[in-house]
Amino acid sequence: MHTPTPEQIHAADTFRSGRHLVLQAGAGTGKTSTLCLLAADTKRRGRYLAFNKDIARDAAARFPSTVQCRTAHATAFAALGHRYANRLNSPRQPAWRTGQALGIQRPVRIADREINQRTLSHIVLRTVTRFCYSADGTLAHHHVPRLRGLDLPAERRQFVDAVLPFAAKAWADLQRPDHGVVRFEHDHYLKMWALTRPKIEADFLFLDEAQDTNPVLEQVFTAQREHAQLVMVGDSAQAIYGWRGATDVMTGFEAEQLTLTRSFRFGPQIADEANRWLALADAPIRLTGTTSIPAEVSNIDHPDAVLCRTNIGAMTEVMRLLDEGHRVALTRGGQQLAQLAFAAHDLKGGRRTHHPELVLFASWGDLQDYAAHDPAGRDLQPFVDLVNTHGPDAILAAVSALDDEAHADVTVSTAHKAKGREWSTVKIGTDFPQPKDIDPGASAAHQAEEPVSDSDARLAYVAVTRARHRLDLGGLARNTPARQTKGG
């Protein structure tokens, strides 16, 4: 490890005092190295709760033997989940078959919409998943996902009343350790463990990536406050998973609030660009780049990665790069896009689709109308435009032409899927919003005539901080001409 910075020394001193601690660690600021510094300075027993298995494995090789490094799921499995081992990894089966076994035998009609058994079954299983992400003790109406096309309050109530009884049946089925009709998943035993109000035996707990913690894990972690020293580490400005139940638990957590702001990933020019978006998101930190790292913000003809705001933006970029003759990789493949293309194929052929986002549309014209004129459907307009421009077959052909990253010239990714990763050279896709130029020191209220949402600002911050040496702002380029060529 490099010589600790004053911020890291301050964090170690605070930890040594026994106080609960929140560590806001900006992109590339060495949060894991800092936690290792904290753990190496004590003989107490600790637990490190990692975001995923790979991070836990890496941490186990770096932390002293007094710290047990596991994911929350591995911790829950050891305590309770092992009882359900026989049900894990059971064969996958279509949702409609599970629904049939739960008693879903006929479609449900709400207003002029008919919801078939397949769709209802899918929604029931998603309801259980949303309950598992929550800190709630029982299933409730807000766990039922919204369905496009059922937007009126009366329609919503009728829909919830149809779904909840079957969701309760599904949850009851999951309580059986040996057999059941619902496929048992890891999130199920994590929720069951949380409902037991477990005590984690440790003198201190580290929670990594705390800004993306689901309420169910937040509940377990904060409940250890009376017997263990709690340390949350993460970056509130990278809280970009709210749409799937994650909440930023760091900002309001009752503890000593410290920061890590010196980035060891990139130099000052990229740090300046990161600070532009941190200011717009009203984030609690600003970054300082490492002057010895060569880094610039300028145009790039052949980037290692292109990062987009949406899946549709990523697909548009893939098709452009393939047309230019590049070997292209798409992070985590193109399965989601292929499913959307198949759905468009069905709708254009006058057939209903089983895609969960599009099940209530009878035809492609119906979907086009919804995307163009209904405020709730505006996010579908880029997808409609992509299909209208290229056609479903061209999209499917593009997905099949993708390479793996090891053999590709360029990797295309959404900013969401790029989180936690880095490349030498990065270009930002064209589907990000372009705010007016801002002053990093100004308050959010005075930064732009056309304000960008907090979620878009955080996503832009994640995107620009994936670059180590060179960043092409692309769709995030400033509107001020004098500063567009910064670093070029």
CSV table of C-alpha atoms in Angstrom, one decimal:
chain,number,residue,atom,x,y,z
A,1,MET,CA,0.0,0.0,0.0
A,2,HIS,CA,1.1,3.6,-0.7
A,3,THR,CA,1.9,5.9,2.2
A,4,PRO,CA,-1.5,6.6,3.9
A,5,THR,CA,-3.0,10.0,3.1
A,6,PRO,CA,-4.1,12.3,6.0
A,7,GLU,CA,-7.7,11.2,5.3
A,8,GLN,CA,-6.8,7.5,5.7
A,9,ILE,CA,-4.9,8.2,8.9
A,10,HIS,CA,-7.9,10.1,10.3
A,11,ALA,CA,-10.2,7.2,9.4
A,12,ALA,CA,-7.8,4.8,11.2
A,13,ASP,CA,-7.7,7.0,14.3
A,14,THR,CA,-11.5,7.3,14.3
A,15,PHE,CA,-11.9,3.5,14.0
A,16,ARG,CA,-9.4,2.9,16.8
A,17,SER,CA,-11.6,5.1,19.0
A,18,GLY,CA,-14.5,2.6,18.6
A,19,ARG,CA,-16.9,5.1,17.1
A,20,HIS,CA,-19.3,4.0,14.3
A,21,LEU,CA,-18.0,5.3,11.0
A,22,VAL,CA,-19.3,6.2,7.6
A,23,LEU,CA,-16.6,6.5,5.0
A,24,GLN,CA,-17.6,8.3,1.8
A,25,ALA,CA,-15.0,7.0,-0.7
A,26,GLY,CA,-14.9,8.6,-4.1
A,27,ALA,CA,-14.0,6.8,-7.3
A,28,GLY,CA,-10.6,5.2,-7.2
A,29,THR,CA,-9.7,6.5,-3.7
A,30,GLY,CA,-8.6,3.2,-2.3
A,31,LYS,CA,-11.5,2.2,0.0
A,32,THR,CA,-10.4,-1.5,0.3
A,33,SER,CA,-6.9,-0.4,1.1
A,34,THR,CA,-8.2,1.9,3.8
A,35,LEU,CA,-10.4,-0.9,5.3
A,36,CYS,CA,-7.3,-3.2,5.3
A,37,LEU,CA,-5.4,-0.4,7.2
A,38,LEU,CA,-8.2,-0.2,9.8
A,39,ALA,CA,-8.4,-4.0,10.2
A,40,ALA,CA,-4.6,-4.4,10.5
A,41,ASP,CA,-4.4,-2.0,13.4
A,42,THR,CA,-6.6,-4.1,15.8
A,43,LYS,CA,-6.7,-7.6,17.2
A,44,ARG,CA,-10.5,-7.5,17.4
A,45,ARG,CA,-12.6,-10.0,15.3
A,46,GLY,CA,-14.4,-8.5,12.4
A,47,ARG,CA,-16.7,-9.3,9.5
A,48,TYR,CA,-16.5,-7.7,6.0
A,49,LEU,CA,-19.8,-7.9,4.1
A,50,ALA,CA,-19.0,-7.7,0.3
A,51,PHE,CA,-21.3,-6.7,-2.6
A,52,ASN,CA,-20.5,-9.8,-4.5
A,53,LYS,CA,-18.5,-13.1,-4.5
A,54,ASP,CA,-15.5,-11.7,-6.5
A,55,ILE,CA,-15.1,-8.8,-4.1
A,56,ALA,CA,-15.3,-11.1,-1.1
A,57,ARG,CA,-12.7,-13.4,-2.6
A,58,ASP,CA,-10.3,-10.5,-3.3
A,59,ALA,CA,-10.8,-9.0,0.1
A,60,ALA,CA,-10.1,-12.3,1.9
A,61,ALA,CA,-6.6,-12.3,0.3
A,62,ARG,CA,-5.9,-8.8,1.5
A,63,PHE,CA,-7.5,-8.6,5.0
A,64,PRO,CA,-5.8,-10.2,8.1
A,65,SER,CA,-7.1,-13.5,9.3
A,66,THR,CA,-9.1,-11.8,12.1
A,67,VAL,CA,-11.6,-10.5,9.5
A,68,GLN,CA,-14.0,-12.9,7.9
A,69,CYS,CA,-14.9,-11.8,4.3
A,70,ARG,CA,-18.2,-13.0,2.9
A,71,THR,CA,-21.2,-11.7,1.0
A,72,ALA,CA,-24.4,-11.1,2.9
A,73,HIS,CA,-25.9,-14.2,1.0
A,74,ALA,CA,-23.0,-16.4,2.2
A,75,THR,CA,-23.5,-15.2,5.7
A,76,ALA,CA,-27.3,-16.0,5.5
A,77,PHE,CA,-26.7,-19.4,3.9
A,78,ALA,CA,-24.3,-20.5,6.7
A,79,ALA,CA,-26.9,-19.4,9.3
A,80,LEU,CA,-30.2,-20.6,7.7
A,81,GLY,CA,-30.0,-21.0,4.0
A,82,HIS,CA,-28.3,-24.4,4.1
A,83,ARG,CA,-31.6,-25.9,5.3
A,84,TYR,CA,-32.9,-25.1,1.8
A,85,ALA,CA,-29.9,-26.5,-0.1
A,86,ASN,CA,-32.1,-29.2,-1.7
A,87,ARG,CA,-34.3,-26.6,-3.3
A,88,LEU,CA,-31.6,-24.4,-4.6
A,89,ASN,CA,-30.5,-24.9,-8.3
A,90,SER,CA,-33.6,-26.8,-9.1
A,91,PRO,CA,-34.5,-26.9,-12.8
A,92,ARG,CA,-35.8,-23.7,-14.3
A,93,GLN,CA,-39.4,-23.7,-15.4
A,94,PRO,CA,-41.7,-21.1,-17.1
A,95,ALA,CA,-43.4,-18.7,-14.8
A,96,TRP,CA,-46.8,-19.8,-16.1
A,97,ARG,CA,-46.2,-23.3,-15.0
A,98,THR,CA,-45.4,-22.1,-11.5
A,99,GLY,CA,-48.5,-19.9,-11.5
A,100,GLN,CA,-50.6,-22.9,-12.6
A,101,ALA,CA,-49.3,-24.9,-9.6
A,102,LEU,CA,-50.2,-21.9,-7.3
A,103,GLY,CA,-53.8,-22.0,-8.7
A,104,ILE,CA,-53.6,-19.3,-11.4
A,105,GLN,CA,-56.1,-20.9,-13.9
A,106,ARG,CA,-57.7,-18.1,-15.7
A,107,PRO,CA,-57.0,-14.6,-17.0
A,108,VAL,CA,-58.0,-11.4,-15.1
A,109,ARG,CA,-59.8,-8.6,-16.8
A,110,ILE,CA,-59.2,-5.0,-15.6
A,111,ALA,CA,-61.1,-2.3,-17.5
A,112,ASP,CA,-60.5,-3.1,-21.2
A,113,ARG,CA,-57.3,-5.0,-20.6
A,114,GLU,CA,-57.0,-8.8,-20.2
A,115,ILE,CA,-54.1,-10.0,-18.1
A,116,ASN,CA,-53.4,-13.6,-19.1
A,117,GLN,CA,-52.2,-16.4,-16.7
A,118,ARG,CA,-48.6,-16.1,-18.0
A,119,THR,CA,-48.3,-12.4,-17.2
A,120,LEU,CA,-50.1,-12.8,-13.8
A,121,SER,CA,-47.7,-15.6,-12.9
A,122,HIS,CA,-44.7,-13.5,-13.8
A,123,ILE,CA,-46.0,-10.5,-11.7
A,124,VAL,CA,-46.6,-12.8,-8.7
A,125,LEU,CA,-43.0,-14.0,-8.7
A,126,ARG,CA,-41.7,-10.4,-9.1
A,127,THR,CA,-43.9,-9.4,-6.1
A,128,VAL,CA,-42.2,-12.0,-3.9
A,129,THR,CA,-38.7,-10.8,-5.1
A,130,ARG,CA,-39.6,-7.1,-4.3
A,131,PHE,CA,-40.8,-8.2,-0.8
A,132,CYS,CA,-37.5,-10.0,-0.3
A,133,TYR,CA,-35.5,-6.8,-1.1
A,134,SER,CA,-37.6,-4.8,1.4
A,135,ALA,CA,-37.3,-4.5,5.2
A,136,ASP,CA,-41.0,-5.3,5.5
A,137,GLY,CA,-42.3,-8.1,7.7
A,138,THR,CA,-45.2,-9.0,5.5
A,139,LEU,CA,-46.2,-8.8,1.8
A,140,ALA,CA,-48.0,-5.5,1.0
A,141,HIS,CA,-49.6,-3.7,-1.9
A,142,HIS,CA,-46.4,-1.7,-2.7
A,143,HIS,CA,-44.5,-4.9,-3.5
A,144,VAL,CA,-46.7,-5.5,-6.5
A,145,PRO,CA,-44.9,-4.0,-9.6
A,146,ARG,CA,-46.7,-1.6,-11.8
A,147,LEU,CA,-47.9,-2.8,-15.1
A,148,ARG,CA,-47.8,-0.5,-18.1
A,149,GLY,CA,-51.3,0.4,-19.3
A,150,LEU,CA,-52.9,0.0,-15.8
A,151,ASP,CA,-52.3,3.6,-14.6
A,152,LEU,CA,-55.6,4.7,-13.0
A,153,PRO,CA,-55.9,4.2,-9.2
A,154,ALA,CA,-58.9,2.0,-9.5
A,155,GLU,CA,-57.2,-0.3,-12.0
A,156,ARG,CA,-54.1,-0.4,-9.8
A,157,ARG,CA,-56.2,-1.5,-6.8
A,158,GLN,CA,-58.0,-4.2,-8.7
A,159,PHE,CA,-54.6,-5.5,-10.1
A,160,VAL,CA,-53.0,-5.6,-6.6
A,161,ASP,CA,-56.1,-7.5,-5.2
A,162,ALA,CA,-55.6,-10.1,-7.9
A,163,VAL,CA,-51.9,-10.5,-7.3
A,164,LEU,CA,-51.4,-10.5,-3.6
A,165,PRO,CA,-53.2,-13.7,-2.6
A,166,PHE,CA,-51.1,-15.7,-5.1
A,167,ALA,CA,-47.9,-14.0,-3.9
A,168,ALA,CA,-48.8,-15.0,-0.3
A,169,LYS,CA,-49.2,-18.6,-1.6
A,170,ALA,CA,-45.8,-18.4,-3.3
A,171,TRP,CA,-44.1,-17.2,-0.1
A,172,ALA,CA,-45.8,-19.9,2.0
A,173,ASP,CA,-44.6,-22.5,-0.5
A,174,LEU,CA,-41.0,-21.2,-0.2
A,175,GLN,CA,-41.0,-21.9,3.6
A,176,ARG,CA,-40.8,-25.7,2.9
A,177,PRO,CA,-37.2,-26.8,3.1
A,178,ASP,CA,-37.5,-30.1,1.1
A,179,HIS,CA,-39.9,-29.4,-1.8
A,180,GLY,CA,-42.2,-26.9,-3.4
A,181,VAL,CA,-43.5,-25.6,-6.7
A,182,VAL,CA,-41.7,-22.2,-6.6
A,183,ARG,CA,-38.1,-22.2,-7.7
A,184,PHE,CA,-36.0,-21.3,-4.6
A,185,GLU,CA,-33.5,-18.5,-5.1
A,186,HIS,CA,-30.7,-17.0,-2.9
A,187,ASP,CA,-32.7,-13.9,-2.1
A,188,HIS,CA,-35.4,-16.0,-0.5
A,189,TYR,CA,-33.2,-17.4,2.3
A,190,LEU,CA,-31.6,-14.0,2.8
A,191,LYS,CA,-35.0,-12.6,3.5
A,192,MET,CA,-35.9,-15.5,5.8
A,193,TRP,CA,-32.7,-14.9,7.7
A,194,ALA,CA,-33.4,-11.2,8.1
A,195,LEU,CA,-36.8,-12.0,9.5
A,196,THR,CA,-35.2,-13.9,12.3
A,197,ARG,CA,-33.5,-10.7,13.4
A,198,PRO,CA,-30.0,-12.3,13.5
A,199,LYS,CA,-27.1,-11.3,15.7
A,200,ILE,CA,-23.8,-11.3,13.8
A,201,GLU,CA,-21.1,-12.4,16.2
A,202,ALA,CA,-18.2,-9.9,15.6
A,203,ASP,CA,-16.5,-6.9,17.3
A,204,PHE,CA,-16.8,-4.8,14.2
A,205,LEU,CA,-18.6,-5.0,10.8
A,206,PHE,CA,-17.5,-3.5,7.5
A,207,LEU,CA,-20.3,-3.0,4.9
A,208,ASP,CA,-18.9,-2.4,1.5
A,209,GLU,CA,-20.8,-0.6,-1.4
A,210,ALA,CA,-23.2,0.7,1.3
A,211,GLN,CA,-24.8,3.1,-1.1
A,212,ASP,CA,-26.3,0.2,-3.0
A,213,THR,CA,-27.6,-1.7,0.0
A,214,ASN,CA,-31.1,-3.2,-0.2
A,215,PRO,CA,-33.4,-2.3,2.8
A,216,VAL,CA,-33.4,-6.0,3.9
A,217,LEU,CA,-29.6,-5.9,4.4
A,218,GLU,CA,-29.6,-2.4,5.9
A,219,GLN,CA,-32.1,-3.7,8.5
A,220,VAL,CA,-29.8,-6.5,9.5
A,221,PHE,CA,-26.6,-4.4,9.5
A,222,THR,CA,-28.0,-1.5,11.6
A,223,ALA,CA,-29.5,-4.0,14.1
A,224,GLN,CA,-25.9,-4.9,15.2
A,225,ARG,CA,-25.2,-1.4,16.5
A,226,GLU,CA,-25.5,-2.3,20.2
A,227,HIS,CA,-22.8,-5.0,20.2
A,228,ALA,CA,-20.5,-4.2,17.3
A,229,GLN,CA,-18.7,-1.2,15.8
A,230,LEU,CA,-20.3,-0.4,12.4
A,231,VAL,CA,-18.3,0.9,9.5
A,232,MET,CA,-20.1,1.8,6.2
A,233,VAL,CA,-18.0,2.4,3.2
A,234,GLY,CA,-19.1,3.5,-0.3
A,235,ASP,CA,-19.9,6.5,-2.4
A,236,SER,CA,-23.3,8.1,-2.2
A,237,ALA,CA,-22.8,9.7,-5.6
A,238,GLN,CA,-22.6,6.2,-7.1
A,239,ALA,CA,-26.1,5.2,-5.7
A,240,ILE,CA,-27.6,4.3,-9.1
A,241,TYR,CA,-29.6,1.2,-8.3
A,242,GLY,CA,-32.7,2.8,-6.7
A,243,TRP,CA,-34.8,1.4,-9.4
A,244,ARG,CA,-34.2,-2.2,-8.1
A,245,GLY,CA,-34.8,-1.5,-4.4
A,246,ALA,CA,-31.3,-0.3,-3.3
A,247,THR,CA,-31.2,2.8,-1.0
A,248,ASP,CA,-28.3,5.1,0.0
A,249,VAL,CA,-28.1,4.3,3.7
A,250,MET,CA,-24.9,6.2,4.2
A,251,THR,CA,-26.0,9.9,4.3
A,252,GLY,CA,-28.5,9.6,7.2
A,253,PHE,CA,-26.6,7.0,9.2
A,254,GLU,CA,-25.8,8.1,12.8
A,255,ALA,CA,-22.0,7.9,12.8
A,256,GLU,CA,-18.8,9.8,12.3
A,257,GLN,CA,-18.9,11.0,8.7
A,258,LEU,CA,-15.5,11.0,7.0
A,259,THR,CA,-14.3,11.2,3.4
A,260,LEU,CA,-11.7,9.8,1.0
A,261,THR,CA,-11.2,12.2,-1.8
A,262,ARG,CA,-7.7,11.5,-3.3
A,263,SER,CA,-8.2,9.3,-6.4
A,264,PHE,CA,-5.4,7.0,-7.3
A,265,ARG,CA,-7.1,6.0,-10.6
A,266,PHE,CA,-6.7,9.2,-12.6
A,267,GLY,CA,-5.1,12.7,-12.8
A,268,PRO,CA,-6.6,16.1,-12.1
A,269,GLN,CA,-8.3,16.7,-15.5
A,270,ILE,CA,-10.6,13.7,-15.1
A,271,ALA,CA,-11.1,14.6,-11.4
A,272,ASP,CA,-12.3,18.0,-12.5
A,273,GLU,CA,-14.8,16.4,-14.8
A,274,ALA,CA,-16.0,14.1,-12.0
A,275,ASN,CA,-16.4,17.1,-9.7
A,276,ARG,CA,-18.6,18.8,-12.3
A,277,TRP,CA,-21.1,15.9,-11.9
A,278,LEU,CA,-20.6,15.6,-8.1
A,279,ALA,CA,-21.6,19.3,-7.8
A,280,LEU,CA,-24.7,18.8,-10.0
A,281,ALA,CA,-25.8,15.8,-7.8
A,282,ASP,CA,-25.2,17.8,-4.6
A,283,ALA,CA,-22.8,15.0,-3.5
A,284,PRO,CA,-20.9,15.3,-0.1
A,285,ILE,CA,-17.4,15.0,-1.7
A,286,ARG,CA,-15.2,16.4,-4.4
A,287,LEU,CA,-12.2,14.5,-5.8
A,288,THR,CA,-8.5,15.4,-6.2
A,289,GLY,CA,-6.6,13.6,-9.0
A,290,THR,CA,-3.1,12.2,-8.6
A,291,THR,CA,-0.8,14.5,-10.5
A,292,SER,CA,1.7,11.8,-11.4
A,293,ILE,CA,-0.9,9.9,-13.4
A,294,PRO,CA,-1.0,11.0,-17.1
A,295,ALA,CA,-4.6,11.7,-17.9
A,296,GLU,CA,-6.5,14.0,-20.2
A,297,VAL,CA,-10.0,14.9,-21.4
A,298,SER,CA,-10.0,15.0,-25.2
A,299,ASN,CA,-11.4,13.4,-28.3
A,300,ILE,CA,-10.7,9.6,-28.8
A,301,ASP,CA,-11.0,7.9,-32.2
A,302,HIS,CA,-10.5,4.4,-30.9
A,303,PRO,CA,-11.6,4.1,-27.2
A,304,ASP,CA,-11.3,0.9,-25.2
A,305,ALA,CA,-14.9,1.4,-24.0
A,306,VAL,CA,-18.0,3.3,-24.9
A,307,LEU,CA,-20.4,3.9,-22.0
A,308,CYS,CA,-24.0,4.7,-22.6
A,309,ARG,CA,-26.9,5.7,-20.4
A,310,THR,CA,-29.4,3.1,-21.5
A,311,ASN,CA,-29.6,-0.4,-23.1
A,312,ILE,CA,-31.1,1.1,-26.2
A,313,GLY,CA,-28.3,3.7,-26.4
A,314,ALA,CA,-25.8,0.8,-26.0
A,315,MET,CA,-27.5,-1.1,-28.8
A,316,THR,CA,-27.4,1.9,-31.1
A,317,GLU,CA,-23.7,2.3,-30.4
A,318,VAL,CA,-23.1,-1.4,-31.1
A,319,MET,CA,-24.8,-1.2,-34.5
A,320,ARG,CA,-22.8,1.9,-35.4
A,321,LEU,CA,-19.5,0.3,-34.5
A,322,LEU,CA,-20.3,-3.0,-36.2
A,323,ASP,CA,-21.2,-1.0,-39.4
A,324,GLU,CA,-17.7,0.5,-39.2
A,325,GLY,CA,-16.1,-2.9,-39.1
A,326,HIS,CA,-15.1,-3.1,-35.5
A,327,ARG,CA,-15.1,-6.2,-33.3
A,328,VAL,CA,-17.5,-5.3,-30.5
A,329,ALA,CA,-18.2,-6.7,-27.1
A,330,LEU,CA,-21.3,-5.7,-25.1
A,331,THR,CA,-21.0,-6.0,-21.3
A,332,ARG,CA,-23.1,-9.0,-20.1
A,333,GLY,CA,-24.1,-9.8,-23.7
A,334,GLY,CA,-27.2,-8.8,-25.6
A,335,GLN,CA,-29.8,-11.0,-24.0
A,336,GLN,CA,-32.1,-8.2,-22.8
A,337,LEU,CA,-31.9,-6.5,-26.2
A,338,ALA,CA,-32.6,-9.7,-28.0
A,339,GLN,CA,-35.7,-10.2,-25.9
A,340,LEU,CA,-36.9,-6.7,-26.8
A,341,ALA,CA,-36.3,-7.4,-30.5
A,342,PHE,CA,-38.2,-10.7,-30.3
A,343,ALA,CA,-41.1,-8.8,-28.6
A,344,ALA,CA,-41.0,-6.1,-31.4
A,345,HIS,CA,-41.1,-8.9,-34.0
A,346,ASP,CA,-44.2,-10.4,-32.4
A,347,LEU,CA,-46.0,-7.0,-32.2
A,348,LYS,CA,-45.1,-6.1,-35.7
A,349,GLY,CA,-46.6,-9.4,-36.8
A,350,GLY,CA,-49.8,-8.7,-35.1
A,351,ARG,CA,-49.1,-11.1,-32.2
A,352,ARG,CA,-49.1,-10.3,-28.5
A,353,THR,CA,-45.7,-10.6,-26.7
A,354,HIS,CA,-44.9,-12.2,-23.4
A,355,HIS,CA,-42.2,-9.6,-22.6
A,356,PRO,CA,-43.1,-8.3,-19.1
A,357,GLU,CA,-42.7,-4.6,-20.2
A,358,LEU,CA,-44.9,-5.0,-23.2
A,359,VAL,CA,-47.5,-7.6,-22.5
A,360,LEU,CA,-50.6,-5.3,-22.5
A,361,PHE,CA,-50.0,-4.0,-26.1
A,362,ALA,CA,-51.9,-5.7,-28.8
A,363,SER,CA,-49.8,-4.4,-31.8
A,364,TRP,CA,-46.8,-2.4,-32.7
A,365,GLY,CA,-49.0,0.6,-33.5
A,366,ASP,CA,-50.5,0.3,-30.0
A,367,LEU,CA,-47.0,0.6,-28.5
A,368,GLN,CA,-46.0,3.4,-30.8
A,369,ASP,CA,-49.0,5.4,-29.7
A,370,TYR,CA,-48.3,4.8,-26.1
A,371,ALA,CA,-44.6,5.8,-26.4
A,372,ALA,CA,-45.5,9.0,-28.4
A,373,HIS,CA,-48.5,10.3,-26.4
A,374,ASP,CA,-48.6,8.8,-22.9
A,375,PRO,CA,-46.2,10.4,-20.3
A,376,ALA,CA,-45.7,7.0,-18.7
A,377,GLY,CA,-44.4,5.6,-22.0
A,378,ARG,CA,-41.8,8.2,-22.9
A,379,ASP,CA,-38.9,6.0,-21.8
A,380,LEU,CA,-40.0,3.5,-24.5
A,381,GLN,CA,-39.6,6.0,-27.4
A,382,PRO,CA,-35.8,5.3,-28.0
A,383,PHE,CA,-36.7,1.6,-28.3
A,384,VAL,CA,-39.5,2.4,-30.8
A,385,ASP,CA,-37.1,4.7,-32.7
A,386,LEU,CA,-34.4,2.0,-32.8
A,387,VAL,CA,-36.8,-0.7,-34.2
A,388,ASN,CA,-38.4,1.7,-36.7
A,389,THR,CA,-34.9,2.7,-38.0
A,390,HIS,CA,-33.3,-0.8,-38.1
A,391,GLY,CA,-36.0,-3.4,-37.7
A,392,PRO,CA,-36.0,-6.3,-35.2
A,393,ASP,CA,-34.0,-8.6,-37.6
A,394,ALA,CA,-31.1,-6.2,-37.8
A,395,ILE,CA,-31.0,-5.9,-34.0
A,396,LEU,CA,-30.9,-9.7,-33.6
A,397,ALA,CA,-28.2,-9.9,-36.2
A,398,ALA,CA,-26.1,-7.3,-34.4
A,399,VAL,CA,-26.5,-9.3,-31.1
A,400,SER,CA,-25.4,-12.5,-32.7
A,401,ALA,CA,-22.3,-10.7,-34.2
A,402,LEU,CA,-20.9,-9.6,-30.8
A,403,ASP,CA,-17.5,-10.8,-29.6
A,404,ASP,CA,-16.3,-11.5,-26.1
A,405,GLU,CA,-14.2,-8.7,-24.5
A,406,ALA,CA,-10.9,-10.6,-24.8
A,407,HIS,CA,-11.2,-10.5,-28.6
A,408,ALA,CA,-13.0,-7.2,-29.2
A,409,ASP,CA,-11.6,-3.9,-30.3
A,410,VAL,CA,-14.0,-2.0,-28.1
A,411,THR,CA,-16.4,-2.8,-25.3
A,412,VAL,CA,-19.8,-1.1,-25.2
A,413,SER,CA,-21.6,-1.0,-21.8
A,414,THR,CA,-24.2,0.9,-19.9
A,415,ALA,CA,-22.8,3.0,-17.1
A,416,HIS,CA,-24.8,0.8,-14.7
A,417,LYS,CA,-23.0,-2.3,-15.8
A,418,ALA,CA,-19.6,-0.5,-15.9
A,419,LYS,CA,-19.8,0.3,-12.2
A,420,GLY,CA,-16.8,-1.1,-10.4
A,421,ARG,CA,-14.7,-1.4,-13.6
A,422,GLU,CA,-12.1,0.8,-15.3
A,423,TRP,CA,-10.5,1.2,-18.7
A,424,SER,CA,-7.5,3.1,-20.0
A,425,THR,CA,-9.5,5.1,-22.5
A,426,VAL,CA,-13.3,5.8,-22.3
A,427,LYS,CA,-15.7,7.6,-24.6
A,428,ILE,CA,-19.2,8.6,-23.3
A,429,GLY,CA,-22.2,7.7,-25.5
A,430,THR,CA,-24.5,10.2,-27.1
A,431,ASP,CA,-27.6,9.3,-25.1
A,432,PHE,CA,-26.6,11.2,-21.9
A,433,PRO,CA,-28.2,14.6,-21.3
A,434,GLN,CA,-26.1,17.7,-22.0
A,435,PRO,CA,-26.4,20.3,-19.2
A,436,LYS,CA,-25.2,23.9,-19.4
A,437,ASP,CA,-21.7,24.5,-18.1
A,438,ILE,CA,-21.6,24.6,-14.3
A,439,ASP,CA,-19.4,25.8,-11.5
A,440,PRO,CA,-18.2,22.9,-9.3
A,441,GLY,CA,-18.4,25.2,-6.3
A,442,ALA,CA,-22.0,26.3,-6.9
A,443,SER,CA,-25.1,24.9,-5.2
A,444,ALA,CA,-27.3,22.6,-7.3
A,445,ALA,CA,-30.0,25.3,-7.5
A,446,HIS,CA,-27.7,27.6,-9.5
A,447,GLN,CA,-25.8,25.2,-11.7
A,448,ALA,CA,-27.9,24.9,-14.8
A,449,GLU,CA,-30.7,26.6,-16.6
A,450,GLU,CA,-31.9,23.2,-17.7
A,451,PRO,CA,-31.3,21.0,-14.6
A,452,VAL,CA,-30.3,17.4,-14.9
A,453,SER,CA,-31.9,15.0,-12.5
A,454,ASP,CA,-29.9,13.7,-9.5
A,455,SER,CA,-30.0,10.1,-11.0
A,456,ASP,CA,-28.6,11.3,-14.4
A,457,ALA,CA,-25.9,13.3,-12.6
A,458,ARG,CA,-24.8,10.3,-10.5
A,459,LEU,CA,-24.8,8.1,-13.6
A,460,ALA,CA,-22.6,10.6,-15.5
A,461,TYR,CA,-20.2,10.7,-12.5
A,462,VAL,CA,-19.9,6.9,-12.6
A,463,ALA,CA,-19.3,7.0,-16.4
A,464,VAL,CA,-16.6,9.6,-16.4
A,465,THR,CA,-14.7,8.0,-13.5
A,466,ARG,CA,-14.2,4.7,-15.3
A,467,ALA,CA,-11.3,6.2,-17.4
A,468,ARG,CA,-7.7,6.0,-16.1
A,469,HIS,CA,-5.8,7.9,-18.8
A,470,ARG,CA,-8.0,9.5,-21.4
A,471,LEU,CA,-11.7,10.5,-21.4
A,472,ASP,CA,-13.8,11.6,-24.4
A,473,LEU,CA,-16.9,13.4,-23.0
A,474,GLY,CA,-19.0,12.5,-26.1
A,475,GLY,CA,-22.6,13.1,-25.1
A,476,LEU,CA,-21.6,14.9,-21.9
A,477,ALA,CA,-19.5,17.5,-23.6
A,478,ARG,CA,-19.9,21.0,-22.2
A,479,ASN,CA,-22.0,23.5,-24.1
A,480,THR,CA,-19.3,26.1,-23.6
A,481,PRO,CA,-17.1,26.1,-26.8
A,482,ALA,CA,-14.0,27.4,-25.0
A,483,ARG,CA,-13.9,24.3,-22.7
A,484,GLN,CA,-14.9,21.6,-25.2
A,485,THR,CA,-11.3,20.9,-26.1
A,486,LYS,CA,-10.0,20.7,-22.6
A,487,GLY,CA,-7.0,18.4,-22.5
A,488,GLY,CA,-7.1,17.8,-26.3
